[in-house]
Amino acid sequence: MAYRRSPRVQQRLEDNRNRILSAARSLVAQGGFREASIVAVAGAADMSTGAVYRYFPSKSDLFVELLTDAVQRECAILRAIIAKPATAPDRLAAAVESFARRALSGPWLAYAFIIEPVDPEVEAARLVCRREFGSVFKEVVRQGVASGEFPEQSANVSAACIVGAFTEALARPVTPLAGRISKTRLVGEIVDFCCRAVGASPRAKR
Amino acid sequence: MAYRRSPRVQQRLEDNRNRILSAARSLVAQGGFREASIVAVAGAADMSTGAVYRYFPSKSDLFVELLTDAVQRECAILRAIIAKPATAPDRLAAAVESFARRALSGPWLAYAFIIEPVDPEVEAARLVCRREFGSVFKEVVRQGVASGEFPEQSANVSAACIVGAFTEALARPVTPLAGRISKTRLVGEIVDFCCRAVGASPRAKR
DNA sequence: CTAAGAAGTGAATCTTAGTTCACTCTTTCG
DNA sequence: CGAAAGAGTGAACTAAGATTCACTTCTTAG
C-alpha cells in the first residue's frame, strides 16, 4: 500500500467541503436556488463540477445539508432567546426581531430556505425544518397562553401565522416593502404586528 | 377562398381554450406548477401538445393568464366584501374568512399563485397580482386606522403580514396544519389571528 | 524515485421539459 | 365533390442543467 490520507489532506478535504457549502450558501443568498447551479457552485468554490460530486452525491443532497444546517443554526439562536427569563411577549418580540434582522441582511436566503421550491427531496427536508422552526414559536405562544399573558388560541395556527407573516414581509425580494421604509422601521412594524397578533397587551413604543 | 370560421367552430375554439385553462388550473390546484407540464395539461385537456401551442404562445403565457385571471377574480370577491358597509374589523374578518374558505378547497392553488416561483415571466405577473392582492387588505387596514378602529401601524407591512399569515397557515406544502384540526376551526383561528394582529378590539367568540 | 491509490478535471452524456413542424384530418364554400 | 385554409397530431428537435467517467495530477510510503 502506498497512500493513506494524511492529516494535512484530511484537512484540505474538509476545507473543500466547507468551501462548497459556503459557495452554495452565498449563491443562494444572492439569487435563490435558481442561481445555484452545480457549475456555478463549483466555479464559486474554485473547483470542477466533478469535484463537487466527490463531496456530495447529488445536488439535492448538497442543498438538503445546506438547508438543514442553516435552519438548525437559526433555530438554536431562537431557542436561546426564548429560553431567557422574560415575559412571553418580550421573548416573542425578541425572537421575531432577531430573525427579522438576520433575514434582512441576506434577502434571498430566508426566501430560498423557507419558500422557494426545488425538488421533492429538498422539499421534504424543508418540511421538517419548517415544522421545527414553527415549533419554536409555538412554544412561546403556548407559554404565553398558559400564563394568561396571551388570550386563548391555537398555538399551532398562531405559530404558522407568525412564521408566514414575517416571512412574507421579509423574505420577498418581490414585495414592494423592501425599499419603501427603513429597515429598522420595517422590523419594528413586523414585531408589533406579531405581538398584537398573539394578543399581547400593547407594548410601549420605542 | 374556401374556409371561414363559422360560429360553431369559433365556439369550439373558445371551448378548447377554456378547457386548456381549466385543465391547467386543476393540475396546479392539485400539485402546483410542478405537476402542470405541457404534456400533462394537454393530456388533461384531451389534446396534443401541439394544439396547446395553437392557443398559447408558450407555457409562460398560459400560466400568466391563469394567474392573472384567478387573482383578478379573487380580488374582485374581496373588494366586494370590503366595500360593504360594516366596521373595519368585521370587513377584514369577512375577507380573510372568505379567502381562507376558498383556499382550503384547493390547497395548492393559493400556494402556487402566491408563493411558488416559476420562471421570470410568471414571476413578473405575480408581482403585479401580489401587489393588487395586498392592496385589498391594505385598504381595510388603512380605513380602520383612519377611523381609530385599529391602532397606528403601517398598512403596507400589516397587509403583507396578513397575506403571509393566512397563506402560511393554509397553503399546502407549507402547513402541517391541514389535517390536524377541523377546517372550520382553522379558519376561525386564522381570522382571529388577523383581527388581533391589526389591533382590532377583541371580537365576540362564535 | 516510483508505484499505488486518491483527488481533481471538464468534456461528453443523460435527462427532462418546452417547443416546433411536416403531415393528416376537418371544415367551408363554389 | 374538390380545393383552400385552418385545426390537430405527436415524434423529433432543443436547451439547460445535472451527472458521469476516462484521464491527468497529487500524495504517500517503501
Tab-separated table of C-alpha atoms (C1' of nucleotides) in Angstrom:
chain	number	residue	atom	x	y	z
A	1	MET	CA	0.000	0.000	0.000
A	2	ALA	CA	1.295	3.435	-0.740
A	3	TYR	CA	-1.231	6.066	0.092
A	4	ARG	CA	-3.096	6.850	3.242
A	5	ARG	CA	-4.918	10.103	3.965
A	6	SER	CA	-2.596	12.247	5.976
A	7	PRO	CA	-3.994	14.770	8.426
A	8	ARG	CA	-2.994	17.518	6.085
A	9	VAL	CA	-5.007	16.085	3.234
A	10	GLN	CA	-7.860	15.286	5.555
A	11	GLN	CA	-7.915	18.911	6.494
A	12	ARG	CA	-7.900	20.036	2.911
A	13	LEU	CA	-10.792	17.772	2.101
A	14	GLU	CA	-12.825	19.193	4.903
A	15	ASP	CA	-11.973	22.666	3.809
A	16	ASN	CA	-13.105	21.850	0.310
A	17	ARG	CA	-16.360	20.500	1.562
A	18	ASN	CA	-16.975	23.631	3.544
A	19	ARG	CA	-15.924	25.747	0.643
A	20	ILE	CA	-18.580	24.100	-1.480
A	21	LEU	CA	-21.233	24.607	1.163
A	22	SER	CA	-20.367	28.182	1.678
A	23	ALA	CA	-20.145	28.898	-2.030
A	24	ALA	CA	-23.589	27.396	-2.422
A	25	ARG	CA	-24.905	29.344	0.519
A	26	SER	CA	-23.646	32.571	-0.837
A	27	LEU	CA	-25.053	31.928	-4.293
A	28	VAL	CA	-28.416	31.079	-2.825
A	29	ALA	CA	-28.267	34.154	-0.643
A	30	GLN	CA	-27.674	36.314	-3.665
A	31	GLY	CA	-30.132	34.861	-6.111
A	32	GLY	CA	-32.000	31.907	-4.744
A	33	PHE	CA	-31.594	28.313	-5.721
A	34	ARG	CA	-32.142	29.349	-9.264
A	35	GLU	CA	-28.696	30.854	-9.363
A	36	ALA	CA	-27.023	27.980	-7.651
A	37	SER	CA	-26.356	25.534	-10.431
A	38	ILE	CA	-23.663	22.967	-9.926
A	39	VAL	CA	-21.477	24.738	-12.428
A	40	ALA	CA	-21.925	27.994	-10.566
A	41	VAL	CA	-21.280	26.414	-7.206
A	42	ALA	CA	-18.210	24.635	-8.470
A	43	GLY	CA	-16.970	27.829	-10.038
A	44	ALA	CA	-17.510	29.835	-6.895
A	45	ALA	CA	-15.720	27.176	-4.878
A	46	ASP	CA	-12.894	27.138	-7.360
A	47	MET	CA	-13.175	23.563	-8.427
A	48	SER	CA	-14.610	21.445	-11.177
A	49	THR	CA	-18.131	20.115	-11.255
A	50	GLY	CA	-16.767	16.632	-10.930
A	51	ALA	CA	-15.049	17.510	-7.684
A	52	VAL	CA	-18.297	18.648	-6.161
A	53	TYR	CA	-19.650	15.174	-6.724
A	54	ARG	CA	-16.794	13.782	-4.735
A	55	TYR	CA	-18.234	15.540	-1.707
A	56	PHE	CA	-21.943	15.348	-2.336
A	57	PRO	CA	-23.726	12.541	-4.117
A	58	SER	CA	-26.154	14.918	-5.773
A	59	LYS	CA	-27.264	18.469	-5.947
A	60	SER	CA	-30.260	17.661	-3.800
A	61	ASP	CA	-28.060	16.292	-1.063
A	62	LEU	CA	-25.972	19.393	-1.102
A	63	PHE	CA	-28.995	21.606	-0.713
A	64	VAL	CA	-30.587	19.446	1.890
A	65	GLU	CA	-27.490	19.730	4.007
A	66	LEU	CA	-27.298	23.442	3.417
A	67	LEU	CA	-30.882	23.927	4.397
A	68	THR	CA	-30.734	21.721	7.426
A	69	ASP	CA	-27.588	23.388	8.710
A	70	ALA	CA	-28.935	26.855	8.287
A	71	VAL	CA	-32.253	26.129	9.904
A	72	GLN	CA	-30.591	24.289	12.716
A	73	ARG	CA	-28.404	27.243	13.428
A	74	GLU	CA	-31.317	29.638	13.199
A	75	CYS	CA	-33.458	27.544	15.494
A	76	ALA	CA	-30.695	27.370	18.033
A	77	ILE	CA	-30.493	31.127	18.157
A	78	LEU	CA	-34.228	31.488	18.503
A	79	ARG	CA	-34.497	28.810	21.136
A	80	ALA	CA	-31.850	30.564	23.158
A	81	ILE	CA	-33.802	33.779	23.022
A	82	ILE	CA	-36.953	32.046	24.026
A	83	ALA	CA	-35.336	30.313	26.949
A	84	LYS	CA	-34.288	33.576	28.537
A	85	PRO	CA	-36.190	34.740	31.566
A	86	ALA	CA	-38.629	37.398	30.431
A	87	THR	CA	-42.299	37.827	29.705
A	88	ALA	CA	-43.739	35.857	26.846
A	89	PRO	CA	-44.467	38.975	24.803
A	90	ASP	CA	-40.931	40.203	25.250
A	91	ARG	CA	-39.449	36.910	24.266
A	92	LEU	CA	-41.666	36.646	21.230
A	93	ALA	CA	-40.762	40.151	20.215
A	94	ALA	CA	-37.088	39.442	20.684
A	95	ALA	CA	-37.249	36.279	18.632
A	96	VAL	CA	-39.096	37.886	15.770
A	97	GLU	CA	-36.816	40.849	15.798
A	98	SER	CA	-33.737	38.706	15.851
A	99	PHE	CA	-34.916	36.651	12.948
A	100	ALA	CA	-36.004	39.681	11.011
A	101	ARG	CA	-32.689	41.412	11.378
A	102	ARG	CA	-30.791	38.452	10.086
A	103	ALA	CA	-33.200	37.851	7.273
A	104	LEU	CA	-32.826	41.383	6.047
A	105	SER	CA	-29.111	41.045	5.687
A	106	GLY	CA	-29.468	38.331	3.050
A	107	PRO	CA	-32.776	38.918	1.426
A	108	TRP	CA	-32.874	35.789	-0.674
A	109	LEU	CA	-31.634	33.469	1.980
A	110	ALA	CA	-34.725	33.397	4.090
A	111	TYR	CA	-36.811	33.264	0.987
A	112	ALA	CA	-34.972	30.376	-0.530
A	113	PHE	CA	-34.893	28.449	2.675
A	114	ILE	CA	-38.437	28.955	3.712
A	115	ILE	CA	-40.289	29.174	0.486
A	116	GLU	CA	-38.608	28.565	-2.821
A	117	PRO	CA	-39.376	25.095	-4.008
A	118	VAL	CA	-36.720	22.981	-5.537
A	119	ASP	CA	-37.105	19.298	-5.919
A	120	PRO	CA	-39.066	16.825	-3.843
A	121	GLU	CA	-36.097	15.728	-1.771
A	122	VAL	CA	-35.233	19.210	-0.706
A	123	GLU	CA	-38.888	19.915	-0.223
A	124	ALA	CA	-39.132	17.033	2.207
A	125	ALA	CA	-36.203	18.327	4.184
A	126	ARG	CA	-37.751	21.726	4.238
A	127	LEU	CA	-40.969	20.393	5.614
A	128	VAL	CA	-39.088	19.037	8.594
A	129	CYS	CA	-37.178	22.259	9.067
A	130	ARG	CA	-40.252	24.353	8.780
A	131	ARG	CA	-42.002	22.314	11.376
A	132	GLU	CA	-39.093	22.678	13.733
A	133	PHE	CA	-38.954	26.330	13.026
A	134	GLY	CA	-42.624	26.774	13.744
A	135	SER	CA	-42.329	24.788	16.923
A	136	VAL	CA	-40.029	27.373	18.401
A	137	PHE	CA	-42.702	29.989	18.096
A	138	LYS	CA	-45.381	27.579	19.146
A	139	GLU	CA	-43.533	27.206	22.385
A	140	VAL	CA	-43.680	30.872	23.342
A	141	VAL	CA	-47.265	31.150	22.319
A	142	ARG	CA	-48.167	28.150	24.384
A	143	GLN	CA	-46.351	29.532	27.398
A	144	GLY	CA	-47.952	32.913	26.981
A	145	VAL	CA	-51.384	31.392	26.779
A	146	ALA	CA	-50.735	29.220	29.809
A	147	SER	CA	-49.599	32.153	31.870
A	148	GLY	CA	-52.522	34.256	30.787
A	149	GLU	CA	-50.323	36.753	29.011
A	150	PHE	CA	-51.979	35.850	25.710
A	151	PRO	CA	-55.637	35.030	25.195
A	152	GLU	CA	-56.833	31.544	24.358
A	153	GLN	CA	-55.723	30.479	20.857
A	154	SER	CA	-54.355	27.581	18.897
A	155	ALA	CA	-50.604	27.715	19.340
A	156	ASN	CA	-50.221	25.707	16.171
A	157	VAL	CA	-52.130	28.056	13.986
A	158	SER	CA	-50.678	31.149	15.558
A	159	ALA	CA	-47.159	29.868	15.134
A	160	ALA	CA	-47.768	29.140	11.480
A	161	CYS	CA	-49.296	32.552	11.008
A	162	ILE	CA	-46.392	34.263	12.701
A	163	VAL	CA	-43.883	32.488	10.543
A	164	GLY	CA	-45.954	33.318	7.495
A	165	ALA	CA	-46.347	36.921	8.458
A	166	PHE	CA	-42.740	37.817	8.865
A	167	THR	CA	-41.659	35.577	6.075
A	168	GLU	CA	-43.908	37.337	3.664
A	169	ALA	CA	-42.926	40.728	4.901
A	170	LEU	CA	-39.232	39.944	4.845
A	171	ALA	CA	-38.321	37.178	2.537
A	172	ARG	CA	-39.776	38.547	-0.593
A	173	PRO	CA	-37.363	40.324	-2.831
A	174	VAL	CA	-40.565	40.922	-4.619
A	175	THR	CA	-42.542	42.829	-2.078
A	176	PRO	CA	-42.637	46.499	-2.603
A	177	LEU	CA	-41.753	46.714	1.050
A	178	ALA	CA	-38.031	46.399	0.809
A	179	GLY	CA	-37.054	49.862	-0.295
A	180	ARG	CA	-40.027	51.830	0.881
A	181	ILE	CA	-39.347	52.176	4.537
A	182	SER	CA	-36.254	51.909	6.651
A	183	LYS	CA	-35.176	48.500	7.751
A	184	THR	CA	-35.429	49.461	11.359
A	185	ARG	CA	-38.960	50.636	10.931
A	186	LEU	CA	-39.888	47.534	8.958
A	187	VAL	CA	-38.566	45.290	11.679
A	188	GLY	CA	-40.391	47.305	14.280
A	189	GLU	CA	-43.677	47.096	12.418
A	190	ILE	CA	-43.358	43.375	11.978
A	191	VAL	CA	-42.588	42.853	15.619
A	192	ASP	CA	-45.567	44.957	16.595
A	193	PHE	CA	-47.781	43.047	14.222
A	194	CYS	CA	-46.775	39.714	15.659
A	195	CYS	CA	-47.180	40.845	19.223
A	196	ARG	CA	-50.629	42.217	18.611
A	197	ALA	CA	-51.460	39.076	16.683
A	198	VAL	CA	-50.990	36.773	19.622
A	199	GLY	CA	-52.928	39.194	21.725
A	200	ALA	CA	-50.165	40.604	23.856
A	201	SER	CA	-51.235	43.768	25.566
A	202	PRO	CA	-49.916	46.753	23.617
A	203	ARG	CA	-46.229	47.377	24.139
A	204	ALA	CA	-44.633	50.696	24.777
A	205	LYS	CA	-43.484	52.464	21.634
A	206	ARG	CA	-39.798	52.613	21.153
B	1	MET	CA	-61.104	31.301	-50.611
B	2	ALA	CA	-62.994	28.385	-49.240
B	3	TYR	CA	-62.900	28.447	-45.483
B	4	ARG	CA	-64.020	30.981	-42.982
B	5	ARG	CA	-64.513	30.383	-39.274
B	6	SER	CA	-68.114	29.562	-38.687
B	7	PRO	CA	-69.705	30.443	-35.365
B	8	ARG	CA	-69.792	26.814	-34.493
B	9	VAL	CA	-66.063	26.419	-34.953
B	10	GLN	CA	-65.455	29.710	-33.240
B	11	GLN	CA	-67.303	28.337	-30.278
B	12	ARG	CA	-65.340	25.119	-30.269
B	13	LEU	CA	-62.083	27.035	-30.335
B	14	GLU	CA	-63.132	29.064	-27.355
B	15	ASP	CA	-64.156	25.938	-25.545
B	16	ASN	CA	-60.797	24.385	-26.257
B	17	ARG	CA	-59.037	27.413	-24.917
B	18	ASN	CA	-61.044	27.276	-21.746
B	19	ARG	CA	-60.529	23.598	-21.485
B	20	ILE	CA	-56.800	24.137	-21.527
B	21	LEU	CA	-57.002	26.826	-18.897
B	22	SER	CA	-59.164	24.787	-16.640
B	23	ALA	CA	-57.087	21.664	-17.086
B	24	ALA	CA	-54.041	23.674	-16.144
B	25	ARG	CA	-55.809	25.238	-13.200
B	26	SER	CA	-56.877	21.911	-11.855
B	27	LEU	CA	-53.415	20.426	-12.235
B	28	VAL	CA	-51.896	23.370	-10.440
B	29	ALA	CA	-54.522	23.152	-7.740
B	30	GLN	CA	-53.673	19.538	-7.150
B	31	GLY	CA	-49.930	19.593	-7.315
B	32	GLY	CA	-48.525	23.018	-8.010
B	33	PHE	CA	-46.877	24.186	-11.173
B	34	ARG	CA	-44.539	21.296	-10.916
B	35	GLU	CA	-47.300	18.948	-11.947
B	36	ALA	CA	-48.514	21.114	-14.735
B	37	SER	CA	-46.210	20.258	-17.605
B	38	ILE	CA	-47.414	20.934	-21.093
B	39	VAL	CA	-47.772	17.235	-21.709
B	40	ALA	CA	-49.886	16.877	-18.584
B	41	VAL	CA	-52.005	19.893	-19.411
B	42	ALA	CA	-52.539	18.730	-22.961
B	43	GLY	CA	-53.430	15.288	-21.733
B	44	ALA	CA	-55.882	16.589	-19.179
B	45	ALA	CA	-57.461	18.780	-21.806
B	46	ASP	CA	-57.619	15.859	-24.196
B	47	MET	CA	-55.455	17.258	-26.899
B	48	SER	CA	-51.953	17.119	-28.234
B	49	THR	CA	-49.133	19.295	-27.019
B	50	GLY	CA	-49.034	20.948	-30.391
B	51	ALA	CA	-52.641	22.016	-30.078
B	52	VAL	CA	-51.923	23.803	-26.827
B	53	TYR	CA	-49.463	25.971	-28.693
B	54	ARG	CA	-52.189	26.984	-31.061
B	55	TYR	CA	-53.869	28.711	-28.150
B	56	PHE	CA	-50.957	29.914	-26.104
B	57	PRO	CA	-47.608	31.007	-27.487
B	58	SER	CA	-45.738	29.477	-24.575
B	59	LYS	CA	-46.148	27.805	-21.264
B	60	SER	CA	-45.327	31.039	-19.506
B	61	ASP	CA	-48.121	32.834	-21.299
B	62	LEU	CA	-50.552	30.164	-20.304
B	63	PHE	CA	-49.600	30.454	-16.679
B	64	VAL	CA	-49.532	34.191	-16.686
B	65	GLU	CA	-53.077	34.228	-17.958
B	66	LEU	CA	-54.123	31.624	-15.443
B	67	LEU	CA	-52.582	33.535	-12.591
B	68	THR	CA	-53.930	36.870	-13.660
B	69	ASP	CA	-57.428	35.530	-14.105
B	70	ALA	CA	-57.510	33.780	-10.795
B	71	VAL	CA	-56.146	36.706	-8.849
B	72	GLN	CA	-58.438	39.084	-10.622
B	73	ARG	CA	-61.427	37.019	-9.687
B	74	GLU	CA	-60.217	36.636	-6.124
B	75	CYS	CA	-59.573	40.335	-5.752
B	76	ALA	CA	-62.997	41.155	-7.102
B	77	ILE	CA	-64.618	38.999	-4.459
B	78	LEU	CA	-62.517	40.502	-1.715
B	79	ARG	CA	-63.075	44.034	-2.873
B	80	ALA	CA	-66.786	43.455	-2.839
B	81	ILE	CA	-66.599	42.266	0.735
B	82	ILE	CA	-64.537	45.204	1.743
B	83	ALA	CA	-66.829	47.676	0.106
B	84	LYS	CA	-69.790	46.577	2.175
B	85	PRO	CA	-70.935	48.832	4.952
B	86	ALA	CA	-69.602	47.410	8.191
B	87	THR	CA	-66.884	48.067	10.709
B	88	ALA	CA	-63.318	47.650	9.545
B	89	PRO	CA	-62.721	44.667	11.826
B	90	ASP	CA	-65.811	42.927	10.524
B	91	ARG	CA	-64.884	43.532	6.942
B	92	LEU	CA	-61.353	42.341	7.472
B	93	ALA	CA	-62.607	39.239	9.198
B	94	ALA	CA	-65.079	38.572	6.413
B	95	ALA	CA	-62.420	38.984	3.748
B	96	VAL	CA	-59.940	36.711	5.456
B	97	GLU	CA	-62.578	34.125	6.113
B	98	SER	CA	-63.822	34.220	2.572
B	99	PHE	CA	-60.351	33.766	1.188
B	100	ALA	CA	-59.491	31.050	3.638
B	101	ARG	CA	-62.533	29.006	2.807
B	102	ARG	CA	-61.762	29.056	-0.858
B	103	ALA	CA	-58.104	28.382	-0.330
B	104	LEU	CA	-58.886	25.281	1.662
B	105	SER	CA	-60.770	23.750	-1.190
B	106	GLY	CA	-57.688	23.762	-3.409
B	107	PRO	CA	-54.741	23.678	-1.125
B	108	TRP	CA	-52.098	24.077	-3.757
B	109	LEU	CA	-53.797	26.847	-5.585
B	110	ALA	CA	-53.106	29.553	-3.077
B	111	TYR	CA	-49.589	28.307	-2.713
B	112	ALA	CA	-48.895	28.187	-6.397
B	113	PHE	CA	-50.397	31.569	-7.019
B	114	ILE	CA	-48.962	33.430	-4.122
B	115	ILE	CA	-45.712	31.725	-3.489
B	116	GLU	CA	-44.359	29.116	-5.818
B	117	PRO	CA	-41.913	30.654	-8.191
B	118	VAL	CA	-41.812	29.555	-11.748
B	119	ASP	CA	-39.972	31.489	-14.358
B	120	PRO	CA	-39.201	35.174	-14.520
B	121	GLU	CA	-42.129	35.998	-16.763
B	122	VAL	CA	-44.651	34.431	-14.479
B	123	GLU	CA	-42.846	35.948	-11.561
B	124	ALA	CA	-43.338	39.373	-13.057
B	125	ALA	CA	-47.033	38.770	-13.458
B	126	ARG	CA	-47.213	37.581	-9.920
B	127	LEU	CA	-45.586	40.733	-8.659
B	128	VAL	CA	-48.440	42.707	-10.096
B	129	CYS	CA	-51.023	40.309	-8.730
B	130	ARG	CA	-49.460	40.194	-5.343
B	131	ARG	CA	-49.449	43.919	-5.136
B	132	GLU	CA	-53.058	44.110	-6.085
B	133	PHE	CA	-53.910	41.374	-3.702
B	134	GLY	CA	-52.126	43.042	-0.851
B	135	SER	CA	-53.694	46.356	-1.694
B	136	VAL	CA	-57.128	44.989	-0.923
B	137	PHE	CA	-56.111	44.271	2.625
B	138	LYS	CA	-54.109	47.425	2.842
B	139	GLU	CA	-57.273	49.298	2.122
B	140	VAL	CA	-59.221	47.931	5.093
B	141	VAL	CA	-56.282	48.399	7.389
B	142	ARG	CA	-55.885	51.963	6.274
B	143	GLN	CA	-59.540	52.684	6.790
B	144	GLY	CA	-59.524	51.049	10.188
B	145	VAL	CA	-56.540	53.083	11.267
B	146	ALA	CA	-58.102	56.258	9.947
B	147	SER	CA	-61.310	55.646	11.843
B	148	GLY	CA	-59.488	54.767	15.015
B	149	GLU	CA	-60.732	51.195	14.981
B	150	PHE	CA	-57.158	49.979	14.627
B	151	PRO	CA	-54.085	51.464	16.282
B	152	GLU	CA	-51.438	53.304	14.333
B	153	GLN	CA	-49.472	50.961	12.020
B	154	SER	CA	-48.021	50.661	8.564
B	155	ALA	CA	-50.836	49.453	6.367
B	156	ASN	CA	-48.268	48.174	3.906
B	157	VAL	CA	-46.473	45.978	6.351
B	158	SER	CA	-49.629	44.788	8.009
B	159	ALA	CA	-51.203	43.859	4.708
B	160	ALA	CA	-48.137	41.859	3.727
B	161	CYS	CA	-48.125	40.149	7.088
B	162	ILE	CA	-51.786	39.267	6.804
B	163	VAL	CA	-51.325	37.759	3.395
B	164	GLY	CA	-48.323	35.853	4.661
B	165	ALA	CA	-50.093	34.658	7.750
B	166	PHE	CA	-53.040	33.030	6.124
B	167	THR	CA	-51.039	31.799	3.221
B	168	GLU	CA	-48.690	30.015	5.519
B	169	ALA	CA	-51.483	28.575	7.547
B	170	LEU	CA	-53.439	27.461	4.523
B	171	ALA	CA	-51.215	26.731	1.599
B	172	ARG	CA	-50.485	23.117	1.127
B	173	PRO	CA	-46.919	22.026	1.246
B	174	VAL	CA	-46.281	24.534	3.863
B	175	THR	CA	-48.599	23.550	6.577
B	176	PRO	CA	-48.812	20.507	8.694
B	177	LEU	CA	-51.998	22.069	9.912
B	178	ALA	CA	-54.268	20.754	7.235
B	179	GLY	CA	-55.384	17.533	8.861
B	180	ARG	CA	-54.849	18.396	12.484
B	181	ILE	CA	-57.891	20.458	13.258
B	182	SER	CA	-61.245	20.946	11.606
B	183	LYS	CA	-61.388	23.310	8.710
B	184	THR	CA	-63.941	25.457	10.418
B	185	ARG	CA	-61.791	25.815	13.468
B	186	LEU	CA	-58.713	26.520	11.370
B	187	VAL	CA	-60.472	29.275	9.501
B	188	GLY	CA	-61.766	30.698	12.763
B	189	GLU	CA	-58.323	30.740	14.314
B	190	ILE	CA	-56.817	32.439	11.318
B	191	VAL	CA	-59.484	35.074	11.282
B	192	ASP	CA	-58.975	35.725	14.977
B	193	PHE	CA	-55.249	35.931	14.484
B	194	CYS	CA	-55.564	38.501	11.740
B	195	CYS	CA	-58.039	40.593	13.635
B	196	ARG	CA	-55.896	40.679	16.725
B	197	ALA	CA	-52.900	41.393	14.540
B	198	VAL	CA	-54.215	44.652	13.253
B	199	GLY	CA	-55.230	45.539	16.754
B	200	ALA	CA	-58.967	45.259	16.484
B	201	SER	CA	-60.567	45.130	19.875
B	202	PRO	CA	-61.328	41.516	20.747
B	203	ARG	CA	-64.354	40.125	18.971
B	204	ALA	CA	-67.073	38.055	20.494
B	205	LYS	CA	-66.447	34.315	20.375
B	206	ARG	CA	-68.611	32.457	17.973
C	1	DC	C1'	12.379	7.782	-7.160
C	2	DT	C1'	8.343	5.083	-8.137
C	3	DA	C1'	4.276	2.507	-7.802
C	4	DA	C1'	-0.389	2.647	-5.744
C	5	DG	C1'	-4.192	4.948	-4.551
C	6	DA	C1'	-6.754	9.331	-4.297
C	7	DA	C1'	-8.335	13.541	-5.715
C	8	DG	C1'	-9.470	16.643	-9.443
C	9	DT	C1'	-10.804	17.792	-14.296
C	10	DG	C1'	-14.108	19.030	-17.763
C	11	DA	C1'	-15.892	17.487	-21.972
C	12	DA	C1'	-19.286	14.140	-23.131
C	13	DT	C1'	-23.617	12.101	-21.857
C	14	DC	C1'	-28.189	11.790	-19.974
C	15	DT	C1'	-32.472	13.762	-18.611
C	16	DT	C1'	-36.290	16.477	-18.570
C	17	DA	C1'	-39.090	19.517	-20.246
C	18	DG	C1'	-40.627	23.072	-23.656
C	19	DT	C1'	-41.186	23.951	-28.457
C	20	DT	C1'	-41.504	23.077	-33.438
C	21	DC	C1'	-43.124	21.288	-37.800
C	22	DA	C1'	-44.139	18.121	-41.658
C	23	DC	C1'	-48.088	15.885	-42.136
C	24	DT	C1'	-53.025	14.483	-41.602
C	25	DC	C1'	-57.739	15.492	-40.633
C	26	DT	C1'	-61.771	18.949	-40.768
C	27	DT	C1'	-64.449	22.459	-42.250
C	28	DT	C1'	-66.161	25.701	-45.546
C	29	DC	C1'	-67.765	27.153	-49.854
C	30	DG	C1'	-68.054	27.419	-55.050
D	1	DC	C1'	-67.377	16.912	-54.842
D	2	DG	C1'	-62.800	19.276	-54.521
D	3	DA	C1'	-59.799	22.944	-53.483
D	4	DA	C1'	-58.360	26.090	-49.842
D	5	DA	C1'	-57.341	27.148	-45.349
D	6	DG	C1'	-57.374	26.200	-40.676
D	7	DA	C1'	-57.018	22.876	-36.808
D	8	DG	C1'	-54.830	18.952	-34.658
D	9	DT	C1'	-51.095	15.444	-34.095
D	10	DG	C1'	-47.032	13.685	-31.962
D	11	DA	C1'	-42.477	12.454	-32.988
D	12	DA	C1'	-38.375	14.996	-33.389
D	13	DC	C1'	-35.721	18.906	-32.002
D	14	DT	C1'	-33.690	21.983	-28.455
D	15	DA	C1'	-31.933	23.926	-24.365
D	16	DA	C1'	-30.367	23.783	-19.799
D	17	DG	C1'	-28.502	21.707	-16.373
D	18	DA	C1'	-27.331	17.513	-13.671
D	19	DT	C1'	-24.349	13.638	-13.721
D	20	DT	C1'	-20.656	10.637	-15.318
D	21	DC	C1'	-16.101	8.948	-16.479
D	22	DA	C1'	-11.683	8.294	-18.955
D	23	DC	C1'	-7.915	10.660	-17.993
D	24	DT	C1'	-4.484	13.764	-15.521
D	25	DT	C1'	-2.353	15.339	-11.399
D	26	DC	C1'	-1.220	14.814	-6.478
D	27	DT	C1'	0.276	12.339	-2.262
D	28	DT	C1'	2.159	8.927	0.336
D	29	DA	C1'	5.023	5.065	1.701
D	30	DG	C1'	8.532	1.941	0.626
